[in-house]
């Protein structure tokens, strides 16, 4: 069990002194002692181990010994797919927890005593508004049980249409100020351009007027 103390001991019959080395499969050596001690073994320590015995006459390697560290389930995580639930669609609830040995999964709806489903995956086909509410997944093994909750909100067809209309309205309201600003800038630019084009014409007209007032001698 996870958290317990575990000792692996390597022995070899030899007439001269033997040096011992402990290894984990596919990893480097762990120590150079006859014993490999785990004072508080963890699930990550699971795997295959072996030792070697060596002296001046040669080296021998032991068979593998497998360590399978059992541990209670972790707090389960729950998820729902799709995230936006529309009435009449199919919805999948998923529950997962790391446990050794494998745990049992059961789905419940809040305020209902009978289970809705067993297993990690709970699928609701043709979901309706009355399916809305809190669902929780219970993970259980010989050491105890744990649960996590998620909340489902089922959106009806009319409600979804209203939501989409509201979203479209909000987008339009956001775009109107930008359109007005853009229009004002265009009008301002057009007026400025007209003013620049009209100035030379006005100067020519003034000159012609002055010439007409002065008689030619």
PDB file of C-alpha atoms in Angstrom:
ATOM      1  CA  UNK A   1       0.000   0.000   0.000  1.00  0.00           C
ATOM      2  CA  UNK A   2       1.103   3.568  -0.730  1.00  0.00           C
ATOM      3  CA  UNK A   3       2.833   5.131   2.270  1.00  0.00           C
ATOM      4  CA  UNK A   4       4.034   1.833   3.739  1.00  0.00           C
ATOM      5  CA  UNK A   5       7.652   0.790   4.285  1.00  0.00           C
ATOM      6  CA  UNK A   6       9.125  -1.692   1.787  1.00  0.00           C
ATOM      7  CA  UNK A   7      12.545  -3.344   1.814  1.00  0.00           C
ATOM      8  CA  UNK A   8      14.127  -5.305  -1.032  1.00  0.00           C
ATOM      9  CA  UNK A   9      17.067  -7.535  -0.059  1.00  0.00           C
ATOM     10  CA  UNK A  10      19.690  -8.995  -2.384  1.00  0.00           C
ATOM     11  CA  UNK A  11      21.707 -12.103  -1.323  1.00  0.00           C
ATOM     12  CA  UNK A  12      24.330 -14.111  -3.148  1.00  0.00           C
ATOM     13  CA  UNK A  13      26.367 -17.102  -1.950  1.00  0.00           C
ATOM     14  CA  UNK A  14      30.032 -16.358  -2.555  1.00  0.00           C
ATOM     15  CA  UNK A  15      33.326 -17.210  -0.778  1.00  0.00           C
ATOM     16  CA  UNK A  16      34.747 -13.709  -1.204  1.00  0.00           C
ATOM     17  CA  UNK A  17      33.186 -10.332  -0.492  1.00  0.00           C
ATOM     18  CA  UNK A  18      30.349  -9.310  -2.811  1.00  0.00           C
ATOM     19  CA  UNK A  19      29.328  -5.847  -3.934  1.00  0.00           C
ATOM     20  CA  UNK A  20      25.597  -5.355  -4.455  1.00  0.00           C
ATOM     21  CA  UNK A  21      23.861  -2.846  -6.730  1.00  0.00           C
ATOM     22  CA  UNK A  22      20.124  -2.170  -7.131  1.00  0.00           C
ATOM     23  CA  UNK A  23      18.533  -1.017 -10.394  1.00  0.00           C
ATOM     24  CA  UNK A  24      15.067  -0.139 -11.647  1.00  0.00           C
ATOM     25  CA  UNK A  25      14.258  -1.414 -15.133  1.00  0.00           C
ATOM     26  CA  UNK A  26      15.168   1.101 -17.869  1.00  0.00           C
ATOM     27  CA  UNK A  27      16.706   3.451 -15.284  1.00  0.00           C
ATOM     28  CA  UNK A  28      20.124   4.077 -13.754  1.00  0.00           C
ATOM     29  CA  UNK A  29      21.310   2.407 -10.569  1.00  0.00           C
ATOM     30  CA  UNK A  30      19.486   3.218  -7.327  1.00  0.00           C
ATOM     31  CA  UNK A  31      22.062   2.319  -4.688  1.00  0.00           C
ATOM     32  CA  UNK A  32      25.045   0.104  -3.949  1.00  0.00           C
ATOM     33  CA  UNK A  33      23.775  -1.696  -0.874  1.00  0.00           C
ATOM     34  CA  UNK A  34      22.409  -5.183  -0.202  1.00  0.00           C
ATOM     35  CA  UNK A  35      19.057  -3.605   0.664  1.00  0.00           C
ATOM     36  CA  UNK A  36      16.875  -1.127  -1.179  1.00  0.00           C
ATOM     37  CA  UNK A  37      14.575   0.600   1.335  1.00  0.00           C
ATOM     38  CA  UNK A  38      11.417   2.635   0.635  1.00  0.00           C
ATOM     39  CA  UNK A  39      10.454   4.260   3.926  1.00  0.00           C
ATOM     40  CA  UNK A  40       7.177   5.598   2.454  1.00  0.00           C
ATOM     41  CA  UNK A  41       6.596   4.007  -0.923  1.00  0.00           C
ATOM     42  CA  UNK A  42       4.615   5.942  -3.560  1.00  0.00           C
ATOM     43  CA  UNK A  43       2.613   4.893  -6.610  1.00  0.00           C
ATOM     44  CA  UNK A  44       5.377   6.338  -8.800  1.00  0.00           C
ATOM     45  CA  UNK A  45       7.735   3.710  -7.330  1.00  0.00           C
ATOM     46  CA  UNK A  46       5.799   0.907  -9.039  1.00  0.00           C
ATOM     47  CA  UNK A  47       7.877  -1.052 -11.526  1.00  0.00           C
ATOM     48  CA  UNK A  48      10.412  -3.832 -11.976  1.00  0.00           C
ATOM     49  CA  UNK A  49      13.631  -3.974  -9.957  1.00  0.00           C
ATOM     50  CA  UNK A  50      16.716  -6.166 -10.031  1.00  0.00           C
ATOM     51  CA  UNK A  51      20.062  -6.404  -8.282  1.00  0.00           C
ATOM     52  CA  UNK A  52      23.565  -7.449  -9.282  1.00  0.00           C
ATOM     53  CA  UNK A  53      26.179  -9.213  -7.164  1.00  0.00           C
ATOM     54  CA  UNK A  54      29.815  -8.791  -8.139  1.00  0.00           C
ATOM     55  CA  UNK A  55      33.263  -9.729  -6.850  1.00  0.00           C
ATOM     56  CA  UNK A  56      36.693 -10.321  -8.373  1.00  0.00           C
ATOM     57  CA  UNK A  57      35.549 -13.616  -9.869  1.00  0.00           C
ATOM     58  CA  UNK A  58      32.579 -12.235 -11.815  1.00  0.00           C
ATOM     59  CA  UNK A  59      29.092 -10.731 -11.810  1.00  0.00           C
ATOM     60  CA  UNK A  60      25.571 -12.167 -11.600  1.00  0.00           C
ATOM     61  CA  UNK A  61      22.228 -10.412 -12.060  1.00  0.00           C
ATOM     62  CA  UNK A  62      18.993 -11.373 -10.335  1.00  0.00           C
ATOM     63  CA  UNK A  63      15.614 -11.900 -12.026  1.00  0.00           C
ATOM     64  CA  UNK A  64      13.208  -8.960 -12.021  1.00  0.00           C
ATOM     65  CA  UNK A  65      10.958  -8.435  -9.031  1.00  0.00           C
ATOM     66  CA  UNK A  66       7.754  -6.482  -9.702  1.00  0.00           C
ATOM     67  CA  UNK A  67       6.398  -3.940  -7.227  1.00  0.00           C
ATOM     68  CA  UNK A  68       2.794  -2.880  -7.689  1.00  0.00           C
ATOM     69  CA  UNK A  69       1.949  -0.065  -5.280  1.00  0.00           C
ATOM     70  CA  UNK A  70      -1.756   0.077  -4.479  1.00  0.00           C
ATOM     71  CA  UNK A  71      -3.350   3.399  -3.547  1.00  0.00           C
ATOM     72  CA  UNK A  72      -6.782   4.811  -2.857  1.00  0.00           C
ATOM     73  CA  UNK A  73      -8.576   6.790  -5.586  1.00  0.00           C
ATOM     74  CA  UNK A  74      -7.700  10.429  -6.073  1.00  0.00           C
ATOM     75  CA  UNK A  75     -10.468  13.037  -5.998  1.00  0.00           C
ATOM     76  CA  UNK A  76     -12.293  12.386  -9.290  1.00  0.00           C
ATOM     77  CA  UNK A  77     -12.538  14.979 -12.034  1.00  0.00           C
ATOM     78  CA  UNK A  78     -15.751  15.347 -14.030  1.00  0.00           C
ATOM     79  CA  UNK A  79     -16.456  16.914 -17.422  1.00  0.00           C
ATOM     80  CA  UNK A  80     -19.376  17.381 -19.806  1.00  0.00           C
ATOM     81  CA  UNK A  81     -19.464  17.400 -23.620  1.00  0.00           C
ATOM     82  CA  UNK A  82     -20.632  19.526 -25.384  1.00  0.00           C
ATOM     83  CA  UNK A  83     -20.267  22.547 -23.108  1.00  0.00           C
ATOM     84  CA  UNK A  84     -23.470  24.196 -24.434  1.00  0.00           C
ATOM     85  CA  UNK A  85     -26.337  21.751 -23.964  1.00  0.00           C
ATOM     86  CA  UNK A  86     -29.306  22.165 -26.300  1.00  0.00           C
ATOM     87  CA  UNK A  87     -32.594  20.399 -25.679  1.00  0.00           C
ATOM     88  CA  UNK A  88     -32.914  17.275 -27.821  1.00  0.00           C
ATOM     89  CA  UNK A  89     -29.158  16.732 -28.215  1.00  0.00           C
ATOM     90  CA  UNK A  90     -26.929  13.986 -26.775  1.00  0.00           C
ATOM     91  CA  UNK A  91     -24.744  14.805 -23.749  1.00  0.00           C
ATOM     92  CA  UNK A  92     -21.837  12.807 -22.309  1.00  0.00           C
ATOM     93  CA  UNK A  93     -20.642  13.066 -18.691  1.00  0.00           C
ATOM     94  CA  UNK A  94     -17.173  11.689 -17.951  1.00  0.00           C
ATOM     95  CA  UNK A  95     -15.616  10.859 -14.581  1.00  0.00           C
ATOM     96  CA  UNK A  96     -11.967   9.896 -14.036  1.00  0.00           C
ATOM     97  CA  UNK A  97      -9.789   9.097 -11.039  1.00  0.00           C
ATOM     98  CA  UNK A  98      -6.356   7.557 -10.594  1.00  0.00           C
ATOM     99  CA  UNK A  99      -6.769   4.395  -8.492  1.00  0.00           C
ATOM    100  CA  UNK A 100      -4.993   1.069  -7.980  1.00  0.00           C
ATOM    101  CA  UNK A 101      -6.724  -1.334  -8.058  1.00  0.00           C
ATOM    102  CA  UNK A 102      -9.301   0.033 -10.473  1.00  0.00           C
ATOM    103  CA  UNK A 103     -12.232   1.704  -8.757  1.00  0.00           C
ATOM    104  CA  UNK A 104     -15.970   1.495  -9.428  1.00  0.00           C
ATOM    105  CA  UNK A 105     -17.835   4.524 -10.814  1.00  0.00           C
ATOM    106  CA  UNK A 106     -21.490   5.374 -10.168  1.00  0.00           C
ATOM    107  CA  UNK A 107     -23.493   8.398 -11.353  1.00  0.00           C
ATOM    108  CA  UNK A 108     -26.260  10.013  -9.305  1.00  0.00           C
ATOM    109  CA  UNK A 109     -28.530  13.015  -9.699  1.00  0.00           C
ATOM    110  CA  UNK A 110     -28.971  15.273  -6.697  1.00  0.00           C
ATOM    111  CA  UNK A 111     -32.001  14.426  -4.498  1.00  0.00           C
ATOM    112  CA  UNK A 112     -32.449  11.061  -6.241  1.00  0.00           C
ATOM    113  CA  UNK A 113     -31.513   7.864  -4.391  1.00  0.00           C
ATOM    114  CA  UNK A 114     -31.286   5.433  -7.288  1.00  0.00           C
ATOM    115  CA  UNK A 115     -28.144   5.585  -9.452  1.00  0.00           C
ATOM    116  CA  UNK A 116     -28.461   6.995 -12.978  1.00  0.00           C
ATOM    117  CA  UNK A 117     -25.604   4.965 -14.472  1.00  0.00           C
ATOM    118  CA  UNK A 118     -22.493   2.946 -13.653  1.00  0.00           C
ATOM    119  CA  UNK A 119     -19.086   3.333 -15.268  1.00  0.00           C
ATOM    120  CA  UNK A 120     -16.886   6.299 -16.065  1.00  0.00           C
ATOM    121  CA  UNK A 121     -19.113   7.554 -18.902  1.00  0.00           C
ATOM    122  CA  UNK A 122     -22.769   8.528 -18.538  1.00  0.00           C
ATOM    123  CA  UNK A 123     -24.573   9.467 -21.770  1.00  0.00           C
ATOM    124  CA  UNK A 124     -27.957  11.190 -21.879  1.00  0.00           C
ATOM    125  CA  UNK A 125     -29.612  10.953 -25.297  1.00  0.00           C
ATOM    126  CA  UNK A 126     -32.398  13.333 -26.280  1.00  0.00           C
ATOM    127  CA  UNK A 127     -31.786  15.549 -23.255  1.00  0.00           C
ATOM    128  CA  UNK A 128     -34.671  17.640 -21.907  1.00  0.00           C
ATOM    129  CA  UNK A 129     -35.108  20.648 -19.630  1.00  0.00           C
ATOM    130  CA  UNK A 130     -36.033  18.372 -16.722  1.00  0.00           C
ATOM    131  CA  UNK A 131     -32.560  16.828 -16.942  1.00  0.00           C
ATOM    132  CA  UNK A 132     -31.064  20.097 -15.670  1.00  0.00           C
ATOM    133  CA  UNK A 133     -29.512  19.954 -12.206  1.00  0.00           C
ATOM    134  CA  UNK A 134     -26.536  18.697 -10.218  1.00  0.00           C
ATOM    135  CA  UNK A 135     -24.982  15.328 -11.025  1.00  0.00           C
ATOM    136  CA  UNK A 136     -22.229  13.704  -9.038  1.00  0.00           C
ATOM    137  CA  UNK A 137     -19.856  10.842  -9.723  1.00  0.00           C
ATOM    138  CA  UNK A 138     -18.935   8.468  -6.878  1.00  0.00           C
ATOM    139  CA  UNK A 139     -15.603   6.626  -7.095  1.00  0.00           C
ATOM    140  CA  UNK A 140     -15.330   3.691  -4.706  1.00  0.00           C
ATOM    141  CA  UNK A 141     -12.902   0.911  -3.814  1.00  0.00           C
ATOM    142  CA  UNK A 142     -12.062  -1.112  -0.711  1.00  0.00           C
ATOM    143  CA  UNK A 143     -10.461   1.918   0.988  1.00  0.00           C
ATOM    144  CA  UNK A 144     -13.491   4.235   0.738  1.00  0.00           C
ATOM    145  CA  UNK A 145     -15.346   6.470  -1.685  1.00  0.00           C
ATOM    146  CA  UNK A 146     -15.000   9.965  -3.130  1.00  0.00           C
ATOM    147  CA  UNK A 147     -17.282  12.123  -5.286  1.00  0.00           C
ATOM    148  CA  UNK A 148     -17.279  15.186  -7.523  1.00  0.00           C
ATOM    149  CA  UNK A 149     -20.249  17.240  -8.722  1.00  0.00           C
ATOM    150  CA  UNK A 150     -21.097  19.084 -11.925  1.00  0.00           C
ATOM    151  CA  UNK A 151     -24.090  21.246 -12.863  1.00  0.00           C
ATOM    152  CA  UNK A 152     -26.072  20.799 -16.082  1.00  0.00           C
ATOM    153  CA  UNK A 153     -28.138  23.579 -17.662  1.00  0.00           C
ATOM    154  CA  UNK A 154     -30.276  22.471 -20.602  1.00  0.00           C
ATOM    155  CA  UNK A 155     -31.155  25.275 -23.034  1.00  0.00           C
ATOM    156  CA  UNK A 156     -34.468  24.855 -24.906  1.00  0.00           C
ATOM    157  CA  UNK A 157     -34.830  25.538 -28.641  1.00  0.00           C
ATOM    158  CA  UNK A 158     -36.718  28.834 -28.137  1.00  0.00           C
ATOM    159  CA  UNK A 159     -34.321  29.925 -25.417  1.00  0.00           C
ATOM    160  CA  UNK A 160     -31.372  29.245 -27.697  1.00  0.00           C
ATOM    161  CA  UNK A 161     -32.986  31.326 -30.471  1.00  0.00           C
ATOM    162  CA  UNK A 162     -33.536  34.195 -28.018  1.00  0.00           C
ATOM    163  CA  UNK A 163     -29.931  33.932 -26.833  1.00  0.00           C
ATOM    164  CA  UNK A 164     -28.653  34.079 -30.410  1.00  0.00           C
ATOM    165  CA  UNK A 165     -30.846  37.138 -31.137  1.00  0.00           C
ATOM    166  CA  UNK A 166     -29.512  38.852 -28.017  1.00  0.00           C
ATOM    167  CA  UNK A 167     -25.930  38.062 -29.048  1.00  0.00           C
ATOM    168  CA  UNK A 168     -26.536  39.420 -32.559  1.00  0.00           C
ATOM    169  CA  UNK A 169     -28.140  42.574 -31.118  1.00  0.00           C
ATOM    170  CA  UNK A 170     -25.172  43.156 -28.841  1.00  0.00           C
ATOM    171  CA  UNK A 171     -22.769  42.780 -31.767  1.00  0.00           C
ATOM    172  CA  UNK A 172     -24.782  45.287 -33.825  1.00  0.00           C
ATOM    173  CA  UNK A 173     -24.887  47.767 -30.932  1.00  0.00           C
ATOM    174  CA  UNK A 174     -21.123  47.481 -30.627  1.00  0.00           C
ATOM    175  CA  UNK A 175     -20.615  48.072 -34.358  1.00  0.00           C
ATOM    176  CA  UNK A 176     -22.918  51.136 -34.637  1.00  0.00           C
ATOM    177  CA  UNK A 177     -20.561  53.547 -32.776  1.00  0.00           C
ATOM    178  CA  UNK A 178     -17.654  52.356 -34.917  1.00  0.00           C
ATOM    179  CA  UNK A 179     -19.693  52.954 -38.078  1.00  0.00           C
ATOM    180  CA  UNK A 180     -20.703  56.460 -36.928  1.00  0.00           C
ATOM    181  CA  UNK A 181     -17.109  57.380 -36.072  1.00  0.00           C
ATOM    182  CA  UNK A 182     -15.893  56.062 -39.430  1.00  0.00           C
ATOM    183  CA  UNK A 183     -18.614  58.031 -41.259  1.00  0.00           C
ATOM    184  CA  UNK A 184     -17.756  61.252 -39.396  1.00  0.00           C
ATOM    185  CA  UNK A 185     -14.066  60.890 -40.233  1.00  0.00           C
ATOM    186  CA  UNK A 186     -14.904  60.373 -43.920  1.00  0.00           C
ATOM    187  CA  UNK A 187     -17.154  63.443 -43.993  1.00  0.00           C
ATOM    188  CA  UNK A 188     -14.499  65.538 -42.283  1.00  0.00           C
ATOM    189  CA  UNK A 189     -11.874  64.380 -44.737  1.00  0.00           C
ATOM    190  CA  UNK A 190     -14.196  65.132 -47.702  1.00  0.00           C
ATOM    191  CA  UNK A 191     -14.915  68.681 -46.440  1.00  0.00           C
ATOM    192  CA  UNK A 192     -11.236  69.357 -45.930  1.00  0.00           C
ATOM    193  CA  UNK A 193     -10.493  68.221 -49.467  1.00  0.00           C
ATOM    194  CA  UNK A 194     -13.248  70.442 -50.928  1.00  0.00           C
ATOM    195  CA  UNK A 195     -11.925  73.453 -49.013  1.00  0.00           C
ATOM    196  CA  UNK A 196      -8.440  72.933 -50.412  1.00  0.00           C
ATOM    197  CA  UNK A 197      -9.816  72.708 -53.960  1.00  0.00           C
ATOM    198  CA  UNK A 198     -12.007  75.851 -53.634  1.00  0.00           C
ATOM    199  CA  UNK A 199      -9.295  78.196 -52.265  1.00  0.00           C
ATOM    200  CA  UNK A 200      -7.468  78.814 -55.613  1.00  0.00           C
ATOM    201  CA  UNK A 201     -10.782  79.499 -57.393  1.00  0.00           C
ATOM    202  CA  UNK A 202     -11.709  82.191 -54.827  1.00  0.00           C
ATOM    203  CA  UNK A 203      -8.284  83.869 -55.224  1.00  0.00           C
ATOM    204  CA  UNK A 204      -8.698  84.017 -59.015  1.00  0.00           C
ATOM    205  CA  UNK A 205     -12.143  85.584 -58.689  1.00  0.00           C
ATOM    206  CA  UNK A 206     -10.782  88.265 -56.312  1.00  0.00           C
ATOM    207  CA  UNK A 207      -7.988  89.164 -58.740  1.00  0.00           C
ATOM    208  CA  UNK A 208     -10.407  89.520 -61.639  1.00  0.00           C
ATOM    209  CA  UNK A 209     -12.604  91.793 -59.542  1.00  0.00           C
ATOM    210  CA  UNK A 210      -9.643  94.049 -58.625  1.00  0.00           C
ATOM    211  CA  UNK A 211      -8.534  94.270 -62.261  1.00  0.00           C
ATOM    212  CA  UNK A 212     -11.993  95.326 -63.347  1.00  0.00           C
ATOM    213  CA  UNK A 213     -12.083  98.120 -60.724  1.00  0.00           C
ATOM    214  CA  UNK A 214      -8.780  99.636 -61.890  1.00  0.00           C
ATOM    215  CA  UNK A 215      -9.229 101.370 -65.273  1.00  0.00           C
ATOM    216  CA  UNK A 216      -6.527 100.853 -67.830  1.00  0.00           C
ATOM    217  CA  UNK A 217      -4.673 104.128 -68.793  1.00  0.00           C
TER     218      UNK A 217
END
